[in-house]
Amino acid sequence: MAILGVLLVLNFLSIEYSPPGYLFIGNAENGIRFLALFLTGALHQLYRDKISYSAVGAAICLFATVICMLVPPIAETGLCVFGAYVILWFALHGPLGSLGGLPKSDISYGLYLYGWPIQSLIVYYANGIPPMALTFVALPLAALCGWISWQLIEQPALALKNRAAAMPV
């Protein structure tokens, strides 16, 4: 937790340091930002038994996130700290988590896998597309590709894995 605290402070202070050879290892400021985001998720996982996700907590964190987003120097830190709670509450207990009669599909890996190539193609062919428009165009396409991937590749592969695991040796 101390490491995350230091990273959030460094990110807040916007320390710009790129060591020699940064072209090979990336920009240090981005490294701090992404490591802080990763550690936030890791801490939520580590303390999942101690963190109580509630609608009230999510509403408070959403409000705090919006306030932080209006103040540029603390926007990223606020999104990292408060936004993570909102995202995880939504994923674990939000309104979409209780959609009963729908078939279970896990498109998360496909969404991750196809999101970047789809966005890249859209940016290439629609040069200058605003980020919000890019999101509204790319997200449904990536979700569709993720669903197709789940249906045709991932779910059958998991069924084979489960069948192989059940076979006597």
mmCIF file of C-alpha atoms in Angstrom:
data_model
loop_
_atom_site.group_PDB
_atom_site.id
_atom_site.type_symbol
_atom_site.label_atom_id
_atom_site.label_comp_id
_atom_site.label_asym_id
_atom_site.label_seq_id
_atom_site.Cartn_x
_atom_site.Cartn_y
_atom_site.Cartn_z
ATOM 1 C CA MET A 1 0.000 0.000 0.000
ATOM 2 C CA ALA A 2 2.906 2.325 0.695
ATOM 3 C CA ILE A 3 4.201 1.821 -2.843
ATOM 4 C CA LEU A 4 0.794 2.774 -4.255
ATOM 5 C CA GLY A 5 0.764 5.864 -2.050
ATOM 6 C CA VAL A 6 4.162 6.938 -3.345
ATOM 7 C CA LEU A 7 3.104 6.301 -6.936
ATOM 8 C CA LEU A 8 -0.079 8.316 -6.508
ATOM 9 C CA VAL A 9 1.902 11.205 -5.015
ATOM 10 C CA LEU A 10 4.417 11.033 -7.875
ATOM 11 C CA ASN A 11 1.588 10.928 -10.395
ATOM 12 C CA PHE A 12 -0.104 13.867 -8.665
ATOM 13 C CA LEU A 13 3.091 15.870 -8.772
ATOM 14 C CA SER A 14 3.519 14.930 -12.452
ATOM 15 C CA ILE A 15 7.185 14.171 -12.127
ATOM 16 C CA GLU A 16 8.567 13.986 -15.624
ATOM 17 C CA TYR A 17 11.705 11.950 -15.696
ATOM 18 C CA SER A 18 12.731 9.814 -18.604
ATOM 19 C CA PRO A 19 16.021 8.013 -18.096
ATOM 20 C CA PRO A 20 18.469 7.609 -20.978
ATOM 21 C CA GLY A 21 17.219 4.912 -23.313
ATOM 22 C CA TYR A 22 13.576 5.516 -22.423
ATOM 23 C CA LEU A 23 12.648 4.782 -26.014
ATOM 24 C CA PHE A 24 13.232 1.132 -25.184
ATOM 25 C CA ILE A 25 11.527 1.001 -21.798
ATOM 26 C CA GLY A 26 8.872 3.694 -22.176
ATOM 27 C CA ASN A 27 8.165 6.992 -20.557
ATOM 28 C CA ALA A 28 8.672 6.932 -16.759
ATOM 29 C CA GLU A 29 5.621 9.122 -16.162
ATOM 30 C CA ASN A 30 3.407 6.615 -17.988
ATOM 31 C CA GLY A 31 5.078 3.820 -16.042
ATOM 32 C CA ILE A 32 4.146 5.515 -12.774
ATOM 33 C CA ARG A 33 0.571 6.046 -13.953
ATOM 34 C CA PHE A 34 0.037 2.472 -15.152
ATOM 35 C CA LEU A 35 1.746 0.923 -12.137
ATOM 36 C CA ALA A 36 -0.505 2.981 -9.840
ATOM 37 C CA LEU A 37 -3.584 1.752 -11.711
ATOM 38 C CA PHE A 38 -2.364 -1.847 -11.587
ATOM 39 C CA LEU A 39 -1.573 -1.659 -7.866
ATOM 40 C CA THR A 40 -4.989 -0.162 -7.153
ATOM 41 C CA GLY A 41 -6.611 -3.208 -8.731
ATOM 42 C CA ALA A 42 -4.162 -5.531 -6.984
ATOM 43 C CA LEU A 43 -5.003 -3.978 -3.607
ATOM 44 C CA HIS A 44 -8.713 -4.358 -4.265
ATOM 45 C CA GLN A 45 -8.050 -8.027 -4.986
ATOM 46 C CA LEU A 46 -5.762 -8.461 -1.968
ATOM 47 C CA TYR A 47 -8.251 -6.861 0.424
ATOM 48 C CA ARG A 48 -11.413 -8.154 -1.265
ATOM 49 C CA ASP A 49 -12.591 -9.742 1.990
ATOM 50 C CA LYS A 50 -12.206 -6.453 3.856
ATOM 51 C CA ILE A 51 -13.650 -4.070 1.233
ATOM 52 C CA SER A 52 -17.407 -3.707 1.418
ATOM 53 C CA TYR A 53 -18.796 -2.808 -1.999
ATOM 54 C CA SER A 54 -22.135 -1.054 -1.666
ATOM 55 C CA ALA A 55 -24.366 1.109 -3.831
ATOM 56 C CA VAL A 56 -23.987 3.969 -1.341
ATOM 57 C CA GLY A 57 -20.193 3.630 -1.404
ATOM 58 C CA ALA A 58 -20.251 3.534 -5.198
ATOM 59 C CA ALA A 59 -22.428 6.663 -5.321
ATOM 60 C CA ILE A 60 -20.080 8.516 -2.967
ATOM 61 C CA CYS A 61 -17.021 7.410 -4.955
ATOM 62 C CA LEU A 62 -18.721 8.337 -8.233
ATOM 63 C CA PHE A 63 -19.402 11.819 -6.852
ATOM 64 C CA ALA A 64 -15.779 12.077 -5.668
ATOM 65 C CA THR A 65 -14.558 10.891 -9.070
ATOM 66 C CA VAL A 66 -16.603 13.524 -10.880
ATOM 67 C CA ILE A 67 -15.333 16.262 -8.537
ATOM 68 C CA CYS A 68 -11.730 15.111 -9.057
ATOM 69 C CA MET A 69 -12.202 15.010 -12.827
ATOM 70 C CA LEU A 70 -13.145 18.702 -12.732
ATOM 71 C CA VAL A 71 -9.772 19.573 -11.148
ATOM 72 C CA PRO A 72 -7.061 18.610 -13.682
ATOM 73 C CA PRO A 73 -4.146 18.259 -11.211
ATOM 74 C CA ILE A 74 -6.010 15.598 -9.215
ATOM 75 C CA ALA A 75 -8.092 14.039 -12.015
ATOM 76 C CA GLU A 76 -5.932 10.951 -12.597
ATOM 77 C CA THR A 77 -5.352 10.309 -8.907
ATOM 78 C CA GLY A 78 -9.069 10.678 -8.166
ATOM 79 C CA LEU A 79 -9.964 8.356 -10.998
ATOM 80 C CA CYS A 80 -7.440 5.806 -9.742
ATOM 81 C CA VAL A 81 -8.594 5.934 -6.115
ATOM 82 C CA PHE A 82 -12.345 6.540 -6.353
ATOM 83 C CA GLY A 83 -13.033 5.357 -9.898
ATOM 84 C CA ALA A 84 -11.610 1.915 -9.159
ATOM 85 C CA TYR A 85 -14.220 1.393 -6.440
ATOM 86 C CA VAL A 86 -17.022 2.462 -8.787
ATOM 87 C CA ILE A 87 -15.817 0.175 -11.578
ATOM 88 C CA LEU A 88 -15.394 -2.810 -9.270
ATOM 89 C CA TRP A 89 -18.772 -2.237 -7.560
ATOM 90 C CA PHE A 90 -20.411 -2.057 -10.985
ATOM 91 C CA ALA A 91 -18.657 -5.227 -12.137
ATOM 92 C CA LEU A 92 -19.376 -7.205 -8.965
ATOM 93 C CA HIS A 93 -22.732 -5.909 -7.760
ATOM 94 C CA GLY A 94 -24.047 -3.460 -10.317
ATOM 95 C CA PRO A 95 -27.312 -3.676 -12.209
ATOM 96 C CA LEU A 96 -25.855 -5.828 -14.987
ATOM 97 C CA GLY A 97 -24.711 -8.482 -12.512
ATOM 98 C CA SER A 98 -28.276 -9.609 -11.863
ATOM 99 C CA LEU A 99 -29.636 -10.077 -15.373
ATOM 100 C CA GLY A 100 -31.267 -13.425 -14.731
ATOM 101 C CA GLY A 101 -32.488 -15.221 -17.856
ATOM 102 C CA LEU A 102 -29.647 -14.173 -20.131
ATOM 103 C CA PRO A 103 -27.160 -16.809 -21.245
ATOM 104 C CA LYS A 104 -23.822 -16.579 -19.490
ATOM 105 C CA SER A 105 -21.111 -15.224 -21.772
ATOM 106 C CA ASP A 106 -17.694 -14.030 -20.733
ATOM 107 C CA ILE A 107 -16.668 -11.561 -23.406
ATOM 108 C CA SER A 108 -14.051 -9.871 -21.209
ATOM 109 C CA TYR A 109 -11.005 -11.492 -22.809
ATOM 110 C CA GLY A 110 -12.356 -10.971 -26.324
ATOM 111 C CA LEU A 111 -13.150 -7.347 -25.494
ATOM 112 C CA TYR A 112 -9.569 -6.923 -24.283
ATOM 113 C CA LEU A 113 -8.151 -8.814 -27.243
ATOM 114 C CA TYR A 114 -10.096 -7.112 -30.033
ATOM 115 C CA GLY A 115 -10.512 -3.620 -28.551
ATOM 116 C CA TRP A 116 -7.142 -2.198 -29.518
ATOM 117 C CA PRO A 117 -7.060 -3.498 -33.127
ATOM 118 C CA ILE A 118 -10.603 -2.271 -33.748
ATOM 119 C CA GLN A 119 -9.827 1.151 -32.285
ATOM 120 C CA SER A 120 -6.637 1.336 -34.330
ATOM 121 C CA LEU A 121 -8.487 0.552 -37.558
ATOM 122 C CA ILE A 122 -11.148 3.138 -36.807
ATOM 123 C CA VAL A 123 -8.529 5.787 -36.026
ATOM 124 C CA TYR A 124 -6.681 4.886 -39.215
ATOM 125 C CA TYR A 125 -9.759 5.122 -41.443
ATOM 126 C CA ALA A 126 -11.515 7.948 -39.562
ATOM 127 C CA ASN A 127 -8.514 10.145 -38.878
ATOM 128 C CA GLY A 128 -9.323 12.809 -36.301
ATOM 129 C CA ILE A 129 -12.273 10.975 -34.727
ATOM 130 C CA PRO A 130 -12.955 12.377 -31.234
ATOM 131 C CA PRO A 131 -12.251 9.971 -28.328
ATOM 132 C CA MET A 132 -15.909 9.794 -27.245
ATOM 133 C CA ALA A 133 -17.055 8.957 -30.782
ATOM 134 C CA LEU A 134 -14.284 6.367 -31.022
ATOM 135 C CA THR A 135 -15.578 4.754 -27.830
ATOM 136 C CA PHE A 136 -19.176 4.659 -29.064
ATOM 137 C CA VAL A 137 -18.117 3.074 -32.347
ATOM 138 C CA ALA A 138 -15.387 0.705 -31.130
ATOM 139 C CA LEU A 139 -16.978 -0.645 -27.957
ATOM 140 C CA PRO A 140 -19.988 -2.354 -29.584
ATOM 141 C CA LEU A 141 -17.771 -3.772 -32.345
ATOM 142 C CA ALA A 142 -15.237 -5.108 -29.831
ATOM 143 C CA ALA A 143 -18.049 -6.516 -27.680
ATOM 144 C CA LEU A 144 -19.512 -8.287 -30.713
ATOM 145 C CA CYS A 145 -16.098 -9.748 -31.590
ATOM 146 C CA GLY A 146 -15.647 -10.784 -27.954
ATOM 147 C CA TRP A 147 -19.043 -12.504 -27.937
ATOM 148 C CA ILE A 148 -18.270 -14.327 -31.200
ATOM 149 C CA SER A 149 -14.888 -15.350 -29.802
ATOM 150 C CA TRP A 150 -16.575 -16.633 -26.630
ATOM 151 C CA GLN A 151 -19.133 -18.641 -28.582
ATOM 152 C CA LEU A 152 -16.813 -20.116 -31.224
ATOM 153 C CA ILE A 153 -13.456 -20.446 -29.469
ATOM 154 C CA GLU A 154 -13.336 -19.900 -25.712
ATOM 155 C CA GLN A 155 -16.445 -21.751 -24.524
ATOM 156 C CA PRO A 156 -15.738 -24.861 -26.667
ATOM 157 C CA ALA A 157 -12.111 -24.833 -25.513
ATOM 158 C CA LEU A 158 -13.177 -24.679 -21.867
ATOM 159 C CA ALA A 159 -15.573 -27.565 -22.445
ATOM 160 C CA LEU A 160 -12.680 -29.626 -23.863
ATOM 161 C CA LYS A 161 -10.519 -28.685 -20.896
ATOM 162 C CA ASN A 162 -13.215 -29.730 -18.432
ATOM 163 C CA ARG A 163 -13.783 -32.988 -20.312
ATOM 164 C CA ALA A 164 -10.035 -33.724 -20.338
ATOM 165 C CA ALA A 165 -9.782 -32.974 -16.618
ATOM 166 C CA ALA A 166 -12.616 -35.443 -15.876
ATOM 167 C CA MET A 167 -10.959 -38.298 -17.783
ATOM 168 C CA PRO A 168 -9.331 -40.965 -15.583
ATOM 169 C CA VAL A 169 -5.584 -41.268 -15.882
#
